[in-house]
Amino acid sequence: FPFFTTQDHRICKALLRQPDEKGESFSFDQLKALPALAGHPYLFLNGHPEIPVAVCPGQVAIVIESDSDNNTFSISLRPDLENRDIMVIAESSTRFTFYRNSDEYQEVAKLLGKGLTLPQEAENEIIETLRPLATILPILSNLAPGSAGAETKTDNAPLFLQIFPSGNGLRFDLRVKPLGPLGPHLIPGTGQKHIFATIEQQPCSANRNLDLEVTHRENFLQACPSLTKINHQASWQINELETCLQILAEIQELQQLDGEDQSSETTSEEWLICEWPAGKKISLKNRTQASAFKFNILPHREWFKIEGELKLDENEIIGLNDLLKTVKDGPGRFLPLADNQFITLTEDLRRRLHDLSFYLSDEKDELTIHKAAITSVAELIEGLEVDCSNRWNEQLTRFKEADNFVPKIPETLKTELRSYQIEGFFWLTRLAHLGFGACLADDMGLGKTVQTLALILSRAAAGPVLVVAPTSVCANWLEECGRFAPVLNPIFFGGSDRRQLVDQLKPYDLLICSYTMLQQEQELLADKEWEIIVLDEAQAIKNMNTKRSRAAMSLKGKFRLITTGTPMENHLGELWNLFNFINPGLLGTLELFNQRFALPIEQENDADARRHLRKILKPYLLRRKKSEVLKELPPRTEVLLQVEMSPQERNFYEAVRRQAIARLEEVTEQKESGKHSSIQVLAELTRLRLAACNPRLVVPESNIESAKLELFGRVIDDLLAGGHQALVFSQFVKHLNLIRRYLDEKKIVYRYLDGSTPKAKRQTEISAFQEGQANLFLISLKAGGLGLNLTAADYVLHLDPWWNPAIEDQASDRAHRIGQTRPVTVYRLISQHTIEEKIVRLHQEKRNLADQILSASDQSARFSTAELLQLIKEG
């Protein structure tokens, strides 16, 4: 087998074949098999295949030790094999040394027995008597060697670092060899001072300098901090490749420094010698400096192309494309080459190359840079040898000039902007000046519309503007144009002759279009070159596969702006699509984005990928929280009201839950797939959520009283008695219908709004509530969660939890926004021991992602089918 090691072949030779009743059996000759394991690179601890171990040969020695307290000395064999053919000693949990019996050992064992203890006076005589035994076994002694016998040398205690491949890493053994490579290999600073042995039929002896050995060992450990983290003094098993390479780099630096410290007159021998098995060495090239890099940046259609190389030596050069792939796949700052060679980068260069990879796209082996990323790339390559094109330098100059560009707030804007709104206007105007798109993602209620109108006024003379918004928000644009920017000519897109309307648009015209109309009139709107395109509540195009998204992408405009309080409702793919509208290509292809950001962040919680994504988005995404910029805004208090069901209602809910499980299991058996359709699971979940609100939402003829309706009634009575106005939200229109019936029976006046409310009536309902004609405003969550200013209310009631807490927050912000002067209280009615509690729990577990990317809490729960099914099973 080509993968067999030398040790494997030796082990095979120790395999014995024996005939038996069944034919034949196999066993190992232990005396041959154990020694064959010595130096094997792929030995692992039994039961722990991730932990490599080492098996090493040992040599039995005659040990002479003095006992000054008793004026005696002892002579013994170590280890004592006790008539065994072979002995294995565990030096540690991962290092084993084996000792073999021999005829020579048995001769000495007969002579010494279990050991001898002799008086101190016999010291010189015994040493001379035992010296001939050094031809059989080495002698280790603490006694003075005397003068007879072979010439004795004083060892200068060089350290030998023996490095062996082991598992996926390396094993490091630190040893001294007082009698040379064929003599005993000893642990530095421990054991006996004097050694006698016969090497290649020549008597040898050495006096060890134990203090110098200790000094050398301490110097070595001090220079290799990666080893000192591991609690061993002379043997280390390192399984992580990056740590192994870091240790080798530290050793390499130590040897270079040691060489530099020695003057030309110094004749001292090298004190640290590294030993590798033949053909197994890992080679580290010298640390690469910044001067070894060369880059060229050239124009590439609307973007730029970067080329580069790293010169290792006169004969070896690595291209930038290969280098970046190596940085990505390699361990840390050590980049693998062929034949177990590695480049050692400085930490600064490794970081630069790593960060650079996030800004580059690979187009047919050409590395391209999006024009919106050039300032970040320029920072990364600053100080390196770079040959830039004139266009690159011109673009960089434009960016620098934009930092100093202070636009003038249009005099035709009929309101005074707050300080943070002025900052937003300046930011928008600078990006429009540069020709890059923007995402204004301020919290709800901070005035995104008025900031956008200020920008539009500053550029309205150059051409018509297109604003696309949800149908429910279009009327708000008409109203705010008239209020804040009367010089503009707002036009609602509709009627019969739409082409003539679009063809006749001129400067100062602002066409307000619903997303539905955008989809219907895609070709007509895409034929027009717009000065500015605004997508309000842009999360409407979050799904790239919808006709609405494709229609938006077909629009042509000099400046593209999206406004949204929730740029990411469910997952990072939505954020990619929004940015693909404002700055196409900045985040790469969707496949590259998923590989580079979405999967590492969402599945592995990769902080590095999250940090780089945030850095790329930062110049083009502005997000402020109300708590940060509106210090004068009154406080908002959130209260979770626990609804306790009656035993009868609780039994009803449990029956619905069990029916759901039974139906899903029945469908599974019919399909024989073992899997549940997410649509089927969602349908059952919806029934369960309705049951948690009111039994009559599941069984209309039910006479079971709803505990939630009863609690709602008590809360409303208190609010009305206190003269408060409240918004009442539910995602279920039929739930709101039950509430309406309840209020009608109690003769409580209210206003009402859902998705079926005609456009004209919407404004009537809103105005009536704002003017105090009703104390309650019943609103379906999706129809009234956007674009409404309802500051007359100081209480908000959510009758049922929505999957996405950010949508609930937007709805609550209808009351808690600029213009509100009273504290706002938000009540959430949650039925105990039901699916509603589970939804709230999952909110807490899964809403952190947007905080980390956008610095705001607007991430909804994105649940798998398995998680949804578990919600039903849990109750």
PDB file of N, CA, C and O in Angstrom, residues 57 85 127 320 329 417 446 529 572 753-754 852 866:
ATOM      1  N   PRO A  57      12.387   4.262  21.825  1.00  0.00           N
ATOM      2  CA  PRO A  57      13.257   3.254  22.465  1.00  0.00           C
ATOM      3  C   PRO A  57      14.013   3.869  23.642  1.00  0.00           C
ATOM      4  O   PRO A  57      14.380   5.044  23.616  1.00  0.00           O
ATOM      5  N   ASP A  85      10.818  -9.774  28.920  1.00  0.00           N
ATOM      6  CA  ASP A  85      11.496  -9.596  27.635  1.00  0.00           C
ATOM      7  C   ASP A  85      11.450  -8.145  27.172  1.00  0.00           C
ATOM      8  O   ASP A  85      12.356  -7.675  26.483  1.00  0.00           O
ATOM      9  N   ILE A 127      34.128   2.226  41.299  1.00  0.00           N
ATOM     10  CA  ILE A 127      34.024   2.871  39.981  1.00  0.00           C
ATOM     11  C   ILE A 127      34.981   2.210  39.005  1.00  0.00           C
ATOM     12  O   ILE A 127      34.624   1.920  37.858  1.00  0.00           O
ATOM     13  N   LEU A 320      -0.748  37.505  -6.939  1.00  0.00           N
ATOM     14  CA  LEU A 320      -1.676  37.947  -5.902  1.00  0.00           C
ATOM     15  C   LEU A 320      -2.862  37.004  -5.766  1.00  0.00           C
ATOM     16  O   LEU A 320      -3.305  36.710  -4.653  1.00  0.00           O
ATOM     17  N   ASP A 329      -6.672  29.865   2.915  1.00  0.00           N
ATOM     18  CA  ASP A 329      -6.605  28.454   3.315  1.00  0.00           C
ATOM     19  C   ASP A 329      -5.511  28.174   4.329  1.00  0.00           C
ATOM     20  O   ASP A 329      -5.549  27.158   5.024  1.00  0.00           O
ATOM     21  N   LEU A 417     -34.420  71.589  10.378  1.00  0.00           N
ATOM     22  CA  LEU A 417     -33.914  70.242  10.615  1.00  0.00           C
ATOM     23  C   LEU A 417     -33.215  70.158  11.968  1.00  0.00           C
ATOM     24  O   LEU A 417     -32.537  71.093  12.398  1.00  0.00           O
ATOM     25  N   LEU A 446     -37.674  59.066  13.184  1.00  0.00           N
ATOM     26  CA  LEU A 446     -36.587  60.040  13.202  1.00  0.00           C
ATOM     27  C   LEU A 446     -36.611  60.981  12.004  1.00  0.00           C
ATOM     28  O   LEU A 446     -35.722  61.817  11.857  1.00  0.00           O
ATOM     29  N   GLU A 529     -34.766  58.101 -17.401  1.00  0.00           N
ATOM     30  CA  GLU A 529     -33.567  58.366 -16.607  1.00  0.00           C
ATOM     31  C   GLU A 529     -33.941  59.343 -15.502  1.00  0.00           C
ATOM     32  O   GLU A 529     -34.276  60.505 -15.766  1.00  0.00           O
ATOM     33  N   LEU A 572     -29.405  37.646   6.002  1.00  0.00           N
ATOM     34  CA  LEU A 572     -28.466  38.554   5.349  1.00  0.00           C
ATOM     35  C   LEU A 572     -28.672  38.637   3.839  1.00  0.00           C
ATOM     36  O   LEU A 572     -28.270  39.619   3.218  1.00  0.00           O
ATOM     37  N   LEU A 753     -58.620  50.271  10.767  1.00  0.00           N
ATOM     38  CA  LEU A 753     -57.821  50.268   9.538  1.00  0.00           C
ATOM     39  C   LEU A 753     -57.229  48.877   9.319  1.00  0.00           C
ATOM     40  O   LEU A 753     -56.598  48.299  10.204  1.00  0.00           O
ATOM     41  N   ASP A 754     -57.471  48.328   8.123  1.00  0.00           N
ATOM     42  CA  ASP A 754     -56.763  47.105   7.723  1.00  0.00           C
ATOM     43  C   ASP A 754     -56.432  47.217   6.238  1.00  0.00           C
ATOM     44  O   ASP A 754     -56.656  48.255   5.610  1.00  0.00           O
ATOM     45  N   GLN A 852     -25.574  43.203  15.534  1.00  0.00           N
ATOM     46  CA  GLN A 852     -24.150  43.049  15.293  1.00  0.00           C
ATOM     47  C   GLN A 852     -23.731  43.638  13.943  1.00  0.00           C
ATOM     48  O   GLN A 852     -22.616  44.118  13.788  1.00  0.00           O
ATOM     49  N   ALA A 866     -37.995  22.389  11.130  1.00  0.00           N
ATOM     50  CA  ALA A 866     -37.822  21.572  12.340  1.00  0.00           C
ATOM     51  C   ALA A 866     -38.091  22.387  13.598  1.00  0.00           C
ATOM     52  O   ALA A 866     -38.719  21.902  14.545  1.00  0.00           O
TER      53      ALA A 866
END
